[in-house]
Tab-separated table of C-alpha atoms and ligand atoms in Angstrom:
chain	number	residue	atom	x	y	z
M	1	MET	CA	102.001	-27.879	129.401
M	2	THR	CA	100.415	-24.306	128.338
M	3	SER	CA	97.349	-23.687	130.638
M	4	THR	CA	95.027	-20.170	131.410
M	5	SER	CA	91.904	-19.482	130.395
M	6	SER	CA	91.959	-15.489	130.549
M	7	ILE	CA	93.861	-14.575	126.967
M	8	LYS	CA	91.176	-13.349	124.816
M	9	GLY	CA	90.681	-15.422	121.882
M	10	TRP	CA	92.102	-18.493	123.658
M	11	CYS	CA	90.551	-21.782	122.733
M	12	PRO	CA	91.818	-24.749	125.233
M	13	GLY	CA	92.897	-27.740	123.949
M	14	ALA	CA	93.962	-31.776	125.333
M	15	LEU	CA	97.602	-29.990	124.873
M	16	ARG	CA	96.440	-26.750	126.509
M	17	PRO	CA	93.437	-27.403	128.805
M	18	MET	CA	92.214	-25.003	130.559
M	19	GLU	CA	91.841	-23.511	134.324
M	20	SER	CA	88.200	-23.717	135.492
M	21	GLY	CA	86.847	-23.879	139.160
M	22	ASP	CA	86.508	-27.831	139.499
M	23	GLY	CA	90.534	-28.137	137.761
M	24	LEU	CA	91.560	-28.144	134.539
M	25	ILE	CA	89.443	-29.051	131.253
M	26	VAL	CA	91.032	-30.976	129.084
M	27	ARG	CA	89.321	-30.587	125.519
M	28	LEU	CA	89.417	-33.507	122.825
M	29	ARG	CA	88.747	-32.624	119.423
M	30	VAL	CA	87.223	-35.986	117.736
M	31	THR	CA	87.835	-35.726	114.051
M	32	GLY	CA	84.645	-36.377	112.327
M	33	GLY	CA	83.122	-37.213	115.710
M	34	VAL	CA	83.441	-40.213	115.268
M	35	LEU	CA	84.605	-42.667	118.677
M	36	SER	CA	85.335	-46.307	118.268
M	37	LEU	CA	84.260	-47.993	121.340
M	38	LYS	CA	87.553	-48.813	122.133
M	39	GLN	CA	88.691	-45.221	122.446
M	40	ALA	CA	84.986	-44.094	123.671
M	41	ARG	CA	86.200	-46.624	126.622
M	42	ALA	CA	89.796	-45.500	126.935
M	43	ILE	CA	88.229	-41.835	127.457
M	44	THR	CA	85.639	-42.538	129.704
M	45	LYS	CA	88.278	-44.650	131.429
M	46	ALA	CA	90.874	-41.754	131.453
M	47	SER	CA	88.340	-38.964	132.923
M	48	LEU	CA	87.145	-41.640	135.861
M	49	ASP	CA	91.270	-42.245	136.555
M	50	PHE	CA	92.785	-38.593	136.456
M	51	GLY	CA	89.282	-36.774	136.820
M	52	ASN	CA	86.650	-36.247	137.779
M	53	GLY	CA	83.497	-37.783	135.981
M	54	LEU	CA	82.437	-35.349	134.972
M	55	MET	CA	82.273	-35.091	130.969
M	56	ASP	CA	80.913	-32.351	128.294
M	57	LEU	CA	79.623	-32.239	124.872
M	58	SER	CA	79.931	-29.196	123.293
M	59	SER	CA	78.366	-27.335	120.456
M	60	ARG	CA	80.683	-27.959	118.108
M	61	ALA	CA	81.036	-31.611	119.246
M	62	ASN	CA	84.425	-31.339	121.114
M	63	LEU	CA	84.504	-33.733	124.196
M	64	GLN	CA	85.725	-31.601	127.397
M	65	LEU	CA	86.804	-34.246	130.777
M	66	ARG	CA	86.681	-31.922	133.616
M	67	GLY	CA	88.285	-31.966	137.257
M	68	VAL	CA	91.942	-32.796	135.853
M	69	THR	CA	94.662	-32.085	137.879
M	70	HIS	CA	98.185	-30.854	137.598
M	71	GLU	CA	99.741	-33.786	138.484
M	72	THR	CA	97.278	-36.637	136.669
M	73	TRP	CA	97.433	-34.222	133.123
M	74	PRO	CA	100.560	-35.651	131.838
M	75	LYS	CA	98.963	-39.710	132.760
M	76	LEU	CA	95.499	-38.582	131.056
M	77	ILE	CA	97.491	-37.378	127.785
M	78	ASN	CA	99.631	-40.751	127.718
M	79	ALA	CA	96.824	-43.054	128.360
M	80	LEU	CA	94.493	-41.121	125.419
M	81	THR	CA	97.969	-40.287	122.797
M	82	GLU	CA	97.892	-44.598	122.573
M	83	HIS	CA	94.505	-44.585	121.215
M	84	GLU	CA	95.081	-41.587	118.658
M	85	LEU	CA	93.097	-39.069	120.661
M	86	ILE	CA	95.855	-36.779	121.469
M	87	ASP	CA	97.607	-34.319	118.443
M	88	ASN	CA	101.480	-34.491	118.031
M	89	ASP	CA	101.424	-30.827	119.356
M	90	GLU	CA	99.036	-27.217	120.543
M	91	GLU	CA	99.260	-25.787	116.896
M	92	ALA	CA	98.443	-29.044	115.053
M	93	GLU	CA	95.133	-29.636	118.072
M	94	SER	CA	93.706	-26.366	117.374
M	95	ILE	CA	93.893	-25.172	113.817
M	96	ARG	CA	91.809	-28.734	113.724
M	97	ASN	CA	88.999	-27.119	113.393
M	98	VAL	CA	86.676	-29.168	111.402
M	99	MET	CA	82.813	-29.996	111.800
M	100	ALA	CA	81.524	-33.238	110.138
M	101	SER	CA	77.659	-34.433	109.697
M	102	PRO	CA	77.743	-36.869	112.401
M	103	LEU	CA	76.620	-39.500	110.028
M	104	ALA	CA	79.369	-39.437	107.633
M	105	GLY	CA	79.750	-42.698	106.102
M	106	ILE	CA	76.763	-44.427	107.253
M	107	ASP	CA	73.955	-42.292	106.413
M	108	PRO	CA	71.856	-43.781	103.156
M	109	THR	CA	69.733	-40.210	102.752
M	110	SER	CA	73.644	-38.490	102.664
M	111	LEU	CA	74.770	-37.165	98.999
M	112	MET	CA	78.441	-38.231	99.526
M	113	ASP	CA	80.633	-39.861	101.817
M	114	ILE	CA	82.388	-36.839	103.407
M	115	THR	CA	84.789	-38.843	104.856
M	116	PRO	CA	87.932	-38.179	103.031
M	117	HIS	CA	87.402	-34.552	102.966
M	118	VAL	CA	87.480	-34.516	106.764
M	119	ARG	CA	90.829	-36.832	107.336
M	120	ALA	CA	92.533	-35.212	103.978
M	121	LEU	CA	91.580	-31.345	105.512
M	122	GLU	CA	92.216	-31.655	109.280
M	123	HIS	CA	95.712	-33.060	107.377
M	124	HIS	CA	96.185	-29.957	105.859
M	125	LEU	CA	95.974	-27.537	108.541
M	126	LYS	CA	97.840	-29.014	110.494
M	127	ALA	CA	100.648	-29.135	107.447
M	128	THR	CA	100.675	-26.171	106.398
M	129	GLN	CA	102.183	-23.758	108.591
M	130	ALA	CA	100.856	-20.632	107.496
M	131	LEU	CA	97.523	-21.493	108.423
M	132	HIS	CA	98.522	-21.452	112.189
M	133	HIS	CA	98.070	-17.709	111.567
M	134	LEU	CA	94.264	-18.527	111.881
M	135	PRO	CA	92.318	-17.243	114.937
M	136	ALA	CA	91.747	-19.633	117.306
M	137	LYS	CA	87.871	-20.195	117.122
M	138	PHE	CA	88.115	-20.043	113.076
M	139	GLY	CA	86.193	-23.468	111.644
M	140	PHE	CA	85.177	-24.723	109.213
M	141	LEU	CA	82.087	-27.117	108.399
M	142	ILE	CA	81.744	-29.927	105.556
M	143	ASP	CA	77.643	-30.851	105.582
M	144	ASP	CA	76.731	-34.124	103.495
M	145	GLY	CA	73.521	-33.436	102.513
M	146	GLY	CA	71.484	-35.985	104.382
M	147	ALA	CA	69.260	-35.994	107.038
M	148	LEU	CA	71.068	-34.386	109.987
M	149	SER	CA	71.946	-31.174	107.826
M	150	ILE	CA	74.666	-28.698	109.881
M	151	LYS	CA	74.432	-26.292	107.372
M	152	ALA	CA	72.790	-23.783	110.055
M	153	LEU	CA	75.345	-24.218	112.260
M	154	SER	CA	78.418	-21.076	112.489
M	155	THR	CA	81.149	-21.437	111.279
M	156	ASP	CA	83.170	-19.302	108.757
M	157	ILE	CA	84.148	-21.873	105.449
M	158	GLY	CA	80.932	-24.349	104.851
M	159	PHE	CA	80.925	-26.769	101.809
M	160	GLU	CA	77.894	-28.098	101.697
M	161	ALA	CA	77.382	-31.476	99.633
M	162	THR	CA	74.489	-30.518	96.920
M	163	THR	CA	72.972	-31.639	93.028
M	164	ILE	CA	73.133	-28.885	90.865
M	165	ASN	CA	71.559	-30.555	87.112
M	166	GLY	CA	72.729	-34.271	88.447
M	167	THR	CA	76.074	-32.809	89.466
M	168	LEU	CA	77.705	-33.785	92.333
M	169	SER	CA	79.279	-30.483	93.632
M	170	PHE	CA	80.227	-28.801	97.163
M	171	ALA	CA	78.801	-25.302	97.856
M	172	VAL	CA	81.158	-23.160	99.484
M	173	ARG	CA	79.643	-20.803	101.785
M	174	LEU	CA	81.543	-18.030	104.224
M	175	GLY	CA	79.780	-17.314	107.327
M	176	GLN	CA	76.036	-17.465	106.400
M	177	ALA	CA	76.497	-15.619	103.332
M	178	ASP	CA	73.593	-15.705	100.792
M	179	GLU	CA	75.771	-16.624	98.213
M	180	VAL	CA	77.889	-19.590	97.450
M	181	ALA	CA	80.094	-21.241	94.457
M	182	LEU	CA	80.119	-24.144	93.372
M	183	ILE	CA	83.005	-26.305	93.083
M	184	HIS	CA	84.227	-30.080	92.327
M	185	PRO	CA	84.106	-31.864	95.217
M	186	ASN	CA	88.049	-32.901	94.759
M	187	ASP	CA	88.454	-29.420	95.252
M	188	LEU	CA	87.499	-28.841	98.528
M	189	VAL	CA	91.306	-28.844	100.424
M	190	GLN	CA	92.999	-26.599	97.440
M	191	THR	CA	89.562	-24.137	97.221
M	192	ALA	CA	89.223	-24.105	101.686
M	193	ASN	CA	93.377	-23.049	101.537
M	194	ALA	CA	92.506	-20.679	98.862
M	195	LEU	CA	90.206	-18.825	100.996
M	196	ALA	CA	91.943	-18.627	103.970
M	197	HIS	CA	95.210	-17.619	103.350
M	198	TYR	CA	93.354	-14.663	101.545
M	199	PHE	CA	91.364	-14.257	104.956
M	200	LEU	CA	94.877	-14.113	106.631
M	201	GLN	CA	95.999	-11.846	103.865
M	202	ALA	CA	93.219	-9.594	104.054
M	203	ARG	CA	93.564	-9.190	107.971
M	204	ARG	CA	96.421	-7.977	108.084
M	205	GLY	CA	96.871	-5.055	109.635
M	206	HIS	CA	93.487	-5.329	110.879
M	207	GLU	CA	93.056	-7.815	113.375
M	208	ASP	CA	90.979	-6.268	115.703
M	209	SER	CA	87.984	-5.494	113.594
M	210	ILE	CA	88.745	-8.681	110.600
M	211	ARG	CA	88.078	-11.378	113.710
M	212	ARG	CA	86.032	-13.990	111.644
M	213	ILE	CA	84.839	-14.730	108.037
M	214	THR	CA	81.692	-13.071	108.327
M	215	ASN	CA	84.019	-9.959	109.148
M	216	LEU	CA	85.593	-9.503	105.874
M	217	VAL	CA	82.596	-10.854	104.420
M	218	ALA	CA	80.836	-7.138	105.875
M	219	ARG	CA	83.596	-5.432	104.179
M	220	GLU	CA	84.412	-6.822	100.705
M	221	GLY	CA	81.124	-9.102	100.015
M	222	ALA	CA	81.285	-12.592	99.181
M	223	GLN	CA	81.329	-12.089	95.699
M	224	LYS	CA	84.472	-10.235	95.954
M	225	ILE	CA	86.178	-12.735	97.636
M	226	PHE	CA	84.972	-15.333	95.706
M	227	ALA	CA	86.172	-13.751	92.412
M	228	HIS	CA	89.791	-13.636	93.825
M	229	LEU	CA	89.938	-17.327	93.613
M	230	GLY	CA	87.879	-16.730	90.451
M	231	LEU	CA	85.152	-18.577	91.587
M	232	GLN	CA	81.895	-17.308	90.370
M	233	THR	CA	78.821	-17.219	92.671
M	234	LEU	CA	74.953	-18.056	93.180
M	235	LYS	CA	72.502	-16.841	95.128
M	236	SER	CA	71.441	-19.211	98.042
M	237	LYS	CA	70.300	-18.128	101.663
M	238	ILE	CA	70.944	-20.605	104.027
M	239	GLU	CA	68.159	-23.256	105.528
M	240	PHE	CA	66.797	-22.556	109.085
M	241	HIS	CA	64.091	-24.597	108.596
M	242	ASP	CA	63.574	-26.859	111.377
M	243	ARG	CA	66.084	-29.506	111.463
M	244	VAL	CA	65.092	-33.498	112.136
M	245	SER	CA	66.216	-34.159	115.989
M	246	PRO	CA	68.672	-36.728	116.737
M	247	VAL	CA	67.307	-38.261	119.706
M	248	GLY	CA	64.818	-41.178	119.993
M	249	PHE	CA	65.302	-43.496	117.699
M	250	HIS	CA	65.358	-42.859	114.008
M	251	ARG	CA	65.928	-45.012	110.441
M	252	PHE	CA	67.499	-42.858	107.779
M	253	GLY	CA	66.390	-44.458	105.032
M	254	THR	CA	66.850	-47.913	105.862
M	255	PHE	CA	69.525	-47.204	108.546
M	256	PRO	CA	68.748	-46.897	111.612
M	257	CYS	CA	70.146	-45.240	114.825
M	258	LEU	CA	69.705	-44.133	118.125
M	259	GLY	CA	70.459	-40.414	119.697
M	260	LEU	CA	70.700	-39.886	123.303
M	261	ALA	CA	71.484	-36.375	124.661
M	262	ALA	CA	73.540	-35.102	127.563
M	263	PRO	CA	71.130	-33.160	130.094
M	264	PHE	CA	72.947	-29.335	129.896
M	265	GLY	CA	75.386	-30.917	127.354
M	266	ARG	CA	77.160	-32.411	130.829
M	267	TRP	CA	77.660	-36.827	131.389
M	268	HIS	CA	79.215	-39.196	134.084
M	269	ALA	CA	81.911	-41.353	132.311
M	270	ASN	CA	79.828	-43.857	134.732
M	271	THR	CA	76.671	-43.399	132.374
M	272	ILE	CA	79.492	-44.114	129.043
M	273	SER	CA	80.961	-46.919	130.234
M	274	ASN	CA	77.423	-48.274	130.839
M	275	LEU	CA	76.753	-47.545	127.591
M	276	ILE	CA	79.675	-48.290	125.935
M	277	ASP	CA	79.107	-51.915	127.373
M	278	PHE	CA	75.540	-52.049	126.527
M	279	ALA	CA	76.557	-51.028	122.709
M	280	ASP	CA	79.351	-53.518	122.986
M	281	ARG	CA	76.778	-56.731	124.365
M	282	TYR	CA	74.716	-55.693	120.555
M	283	ASN	CA	77.674	-55.877	118.706
M	284	LEU	CA	78.007	-51.969	117.951
M	285	THR	CA	81.037	-50.924	116.916
M	286	SER	CA	80.811	-46.916	117.343
M	287	LEU	CA	79.548	-43.936	119.077
M	288	ARG	CA	79.281	-41.093	116.912
M	289	LEU	CA	79.099	-36.986	118.675
M	290	THR	CA	76.612	-34.989	117.593
M	291	PRO	CA	77.523	-30.751	117.574
M	292	TRP	CA	73.178	-31.261	119.814
M	293	ARG	CA	74.996	-32.374	122.643
M	294	ALA	CA	73.835	-35.830	121.722
M	295	LEU	CA	75.822	-38.848	120.773
M	296	ILE	CA	74.295	-41.147	118.369
M	297	LEU	CA	74.446	-45.381	118.370
M	298	PRO	CA	74.571	-45.926	114.938
M	299	GLY	CA	73.151	-49.157	113.351
M	300	ILE	CA	71.147	-50.350	116.557
M	301	THR	CA	67.607	-52.223	116.067
M	302	GLU	CA	64.730	-51.334	117.225
M	303	GLU	CA	64.597	-53.101	119.513
M	304	ALA	CA	68.019	-53.092	120.962
M	305	ALA	CA	67.288	-49.379	120.902
M	306	GLN	CA	63.936	-49.702	123.419
M	307	ASP	CA	66.528	-51.909	125.730
M	308	ALA	CA	68.579	-48.423	125.939
M	309	ILE	CA	66.444	-45.742	126.561
M	310	ALA	CA	65.023	-47.914	128.997
M	311	LEU	CA	68.196	-48.504	130.692
M	312	PHE	CA	69.377	-44.876	130.303
M	313	SER	CA	66.631	-42.632	130.903
M	314	HIS	CA	67.304	-41.316	134.451
M	315	ASP	CA	70.455	-40.245	133.077
M	316	LEU	CA	69.723	-38.880	129.797
M	317	ILE	CA	67.730	-37.918	127.568
M	318	THR	CA	65.894	-40.177	125.166
M	319	GLN	CA	62.995	-38.279	123.761
M	320	ALA	CA	63.384	-35.058	121.336
M	321	GLN	CA	59.904	-33.833	123.251
M	322	ASP	CA	61.763	-33.046	126.341
M	323	PRO	CA	62.126	-29.196	127.594
M	324	ARG	CA	65.981	-29.849	128.448
M	325	LEU	CA	66.681	-30.094	125.113
M	326	ALA	CA	65.443	-25.964	124.852
M	327	ILE	CA	67.932	-24.966	127.247
M	328	ALA	CA	70.833	-23.945	127.136
M	329	ALA	CA	73.372	-23.716	129.988
M	330	CYS	CA	77.133	-23.526	130.906
M	331	SER	CA	78.895	-25.145	134.204
M	332	GLY	CA	78.350	-22.021	136.317
M	333	GLN	CA	79.462	-22.244	139.756
M	334	PRO	CA	80.975	-24.213	141.002
M	335	ALA	CA	83.127	-25.968	138.571
M	336	CYS	CA	83.716	-22.230	136.216
M	337	LEU	CA	85.235	-19.512	138.507
M	338	HIS	CA	83.438	-16.722	136.337
M	339	ALA	CA	80.286	-18.281	137.939
M	340	SER	CA	78.324	-17.449	141.055
M	341	VAL	CA	74.745	-18.946	140.217
M	342	LYS	CA	74.635	-22.220	140.027
M	343	THR	CA	73.365	-22.277	136.617
M	344	GLN	CA	72.817	-26.542	136.064
M	345	GLU	CA	70.699	-26.723	139.004
M	346	ASP	CA	69.060	-23.717	137.748
M	347	ALA	CA	68.141	-24.911	134.256
M	348	LEU	CA	66.719	-28.165	135.675
M	349	ALA	CA	64.321	-26.382	137.682
M	350	PHE	CA	63.580	-23.716	135.751
M	351	SER	CA	62.465	-26.405	132.889
M	352	ARG	CA	59.727	-27.108	134.074
M	353	LEU	CA	58.645	-23.351	132.659
M	354	VAL	CA	59.839	-24.792	128.940
M	355	LYS	CA	56.690	-26.472	127.176
M	356	SER	CA	58.118	-25.558	123.424
M	357	PRO	CA	59.222	-28.501	121.603
M	358	ALA	CA	62.979	-29.055	120.974
M	359	LEU	CA	63.342	-28.418	117.446
M	360	SER	CA	62.064	-25.245	118.225
M	361	GLY	CA	65.470	-25.055	119.074
M	362	ILE	CA	67.552	-23.246	122.526
M	363	ARG	CA	64.045	-20.638	123.670
M	364	LEU	CA	65.712	-20.176	127.166
M	365	HIS	CA	69.750	-19.839	127.668
M	366	VAL	CA	70.642	-19.549	131.709
M	367	SER	CA	74.684	-18.761	131.378
M	368	GLY	CA	77.187	-18.018	134.453
M	369	CYS	CA	78.481	-14.395	133.004
M	370	GLU	CA	77.534	-12.283	130.513
M	371	LYS	CA	80.216	-14.435	128.176
M	372	GLY	CA	77.563	-16.998	127.465
M	373	CYS	CA	79.728	-20.305	126.670
M	374	ALA	CA	77.117	-22.105	126.684
M	375	HIS	CA	74.750	-20.604	123.132
M	376	PRO	CA	76.632	-17.814	121.540
M	377	ARG	CA	73.813	-16.909	119.853
M	378	SER	CA	70.614	-15.018	120.387
M	379	SER	CA	67.489	-16.626	122.308
M	380	LYS	CA	64.223	-15.652	123.623
M	381	VAL	CA	64.807	-15.768	127.138
M	382	THR	CA	68.561	-15.153	128.342
M	383	LEU	CA	69.729	-15.120	132.034
M	384	VAL	CA	72.812	-14.068	133.012
M	385	GLY	CA	74.363	-14.698	136.060
M	386	ARG	CA	75.647	-11.487	138.200
M	387	GLU	CA	76.250	-10.970	141.616
M	388	GLY	CA	74.714	-14.384	142.695
M	389	LEU	CA	71.270	-12.922	140.916
M	390	TYR	CA	70.595	-13.166	137.430
M	391	ASP	CA	69.625	-10.301	134.494
M	392	LEU	CA	67.150	-10.771	132.277
M	393	VAL	CA	67.422	-10.611	128.261
M	394	VAL	CA	65.085	-10.648	125.955
M	395	ASN	CA	65.741	-11.950	122.621
M	396	GLY	CA	69.222	-11.510	122.800
M	397	LYS	CA	72.773	-12.718	123.789
M	398	ALA	CA	74.275	-13.262	127.180
M	399	ASN	CA	76.327	-9.986	126.342
M	400	ASP	CA	73.174	-7.797	125.349
M	401	THR	CA	71.525	-5.584	127.297
M	402	PRO	CA	69.324	-6.733	130.091
M	403	LEU	CA	65.745	-6.048	129.888
M	404	ARG	CA	65.349	-6.583	133.994
M	405	ARG	CA	68.341	-6.934	136.782
M	406	GLY	CA	68.998	-8.922	139.767
M	407	LEU	CA	66.590	-11.437	139.578
M	408	ASP	CA	66.834	-13.714	142.364
M	409	ALA	CA	65.402	-17.789	141.523
M	410	THR	CA	61.921	-17.422	142.032
M	411	TRP	CA	61.658	-13.457	140.020
M	412	ALA	CA	63.662	-14.979	136.769
M	413	ALA	CA	60.997	-18.334	137.486
M	414	ALA	CA	58.254	-15.745	136.550
M	415	ALA	CA	59.889	-13.946	134.403
M	416	ILE	CA	60.457	-17.008	131.645
M	417	LYS	CA	56.916	-18.011	132.413
M	418	GLU	CA	55.746	-14.359	131.252
M	419	MET	CA	58.457	-14.567	128.652
M	420	LEU	CA	57.390	-17.683	127.068
M	421	GLU	CA	53.137	-18.237	127.356
M	422	GLY	CA	52.323	-19.340	124.474
M	423	ASP	CA	55.290	-21.306	123.651
M	424	ALA	CA	53.426	-24.339	121.702
M	425	ALA	CA	53.326	-26.951	124.493
J	1	SF4	S1	79.663	-18.267	130.345
J	1	SF4	FE1	79.392	-19.412	132.668
J	1	SF4	S2	80.787	-21.322	131.015
J	1	SF4	FE2	81.577	-19.544	130.384
J	1	SF4	S3	82.930	-18.101	131.602
J	1	SF4	FE3	80.329	-17.371	132.250
J	1	SF4	S4	80.307	-19.051	134.173
J	1	SF4	FE4	81.815	-19.468	133.147
């Protein structure tokens, strides 16, 4: 096991857990975010047996088990290996960075089932040694064109299912560039491979300035990069329109689902264990993890969904209008060694001041330090912990220059009220 928290650009996994204030963090990358109930049960049991029972769902739909010790870690890995949740080696797990539409294969409003493409791309990434030199955070995204769009999420190489003149294709997007190239669906793996190799070749000697595909696009332009692969480009701006919230009961086409979110991305294994028992009772077979810190029970009847909402509304977010969905907060003190503030407690107190509906995205980010792990993007208000107080950043990221410094919780609350005044109730 290699464990550390201080190497720049380094990403934790299950085989490379990260040291934190409450022990080791073991991060699981679940293929396509799909967990059978059996696998989900194994994870919650491992969290309770070998960790402290706290589980985080990340903004890339990865699951993190907290509070694991150096003694319990090998047992946890053994327990999860049996359920095909652990890769063969550290390199394979770190390269397997593929985000997929959370309802892949079951959403009748989607344009195609992307499941085989997700598996094939993961397999190729693991098997291709040369691609293991990609930067740790380099990622791929595959969107099926269905109800829960992930197109607007940040990634390096995105494949968006689309139909043009009745022909089904993937539009390939580099970062969030305004140009795409169209490919036949069967060419996804070979296109991902060619683009990743081109990226590696282009950054040689420029590793500090070209860390992600957006750096290369800024230098060469998407058109030139695609031209190297013999692909033509067309203009296509990314759609940032309000997405459908996965939280609450939905029917996508005729297919029913219930989305339940983890407050600030964190839940207790006991809650999920109870949820698995519930799903079992109603003959459901899987859970879907989403990048919006929510999980989905697919195929649930409306009546059963109402039962679940009544049973779990204390521990999970069951309504899309819940103000906590408009707030991002990292682990903070005492779970993170870099924090000097209790971000999760403070975020809960601040949630009374945030009235904007969840669909307008993250309005308030409470960050334990300027790393901004919980929300690496801009938000209307960001509070950044420093020496037990908060610095205030407006319309920026956690590492941007603060407008005010050294606010205690009362002054921070006043600033939130002032800045978010006028938000829709
Ligand atoms: S942002 Fe939060 S979780 Fe990330 S390092 Fe800073 S205090 Fe820790």
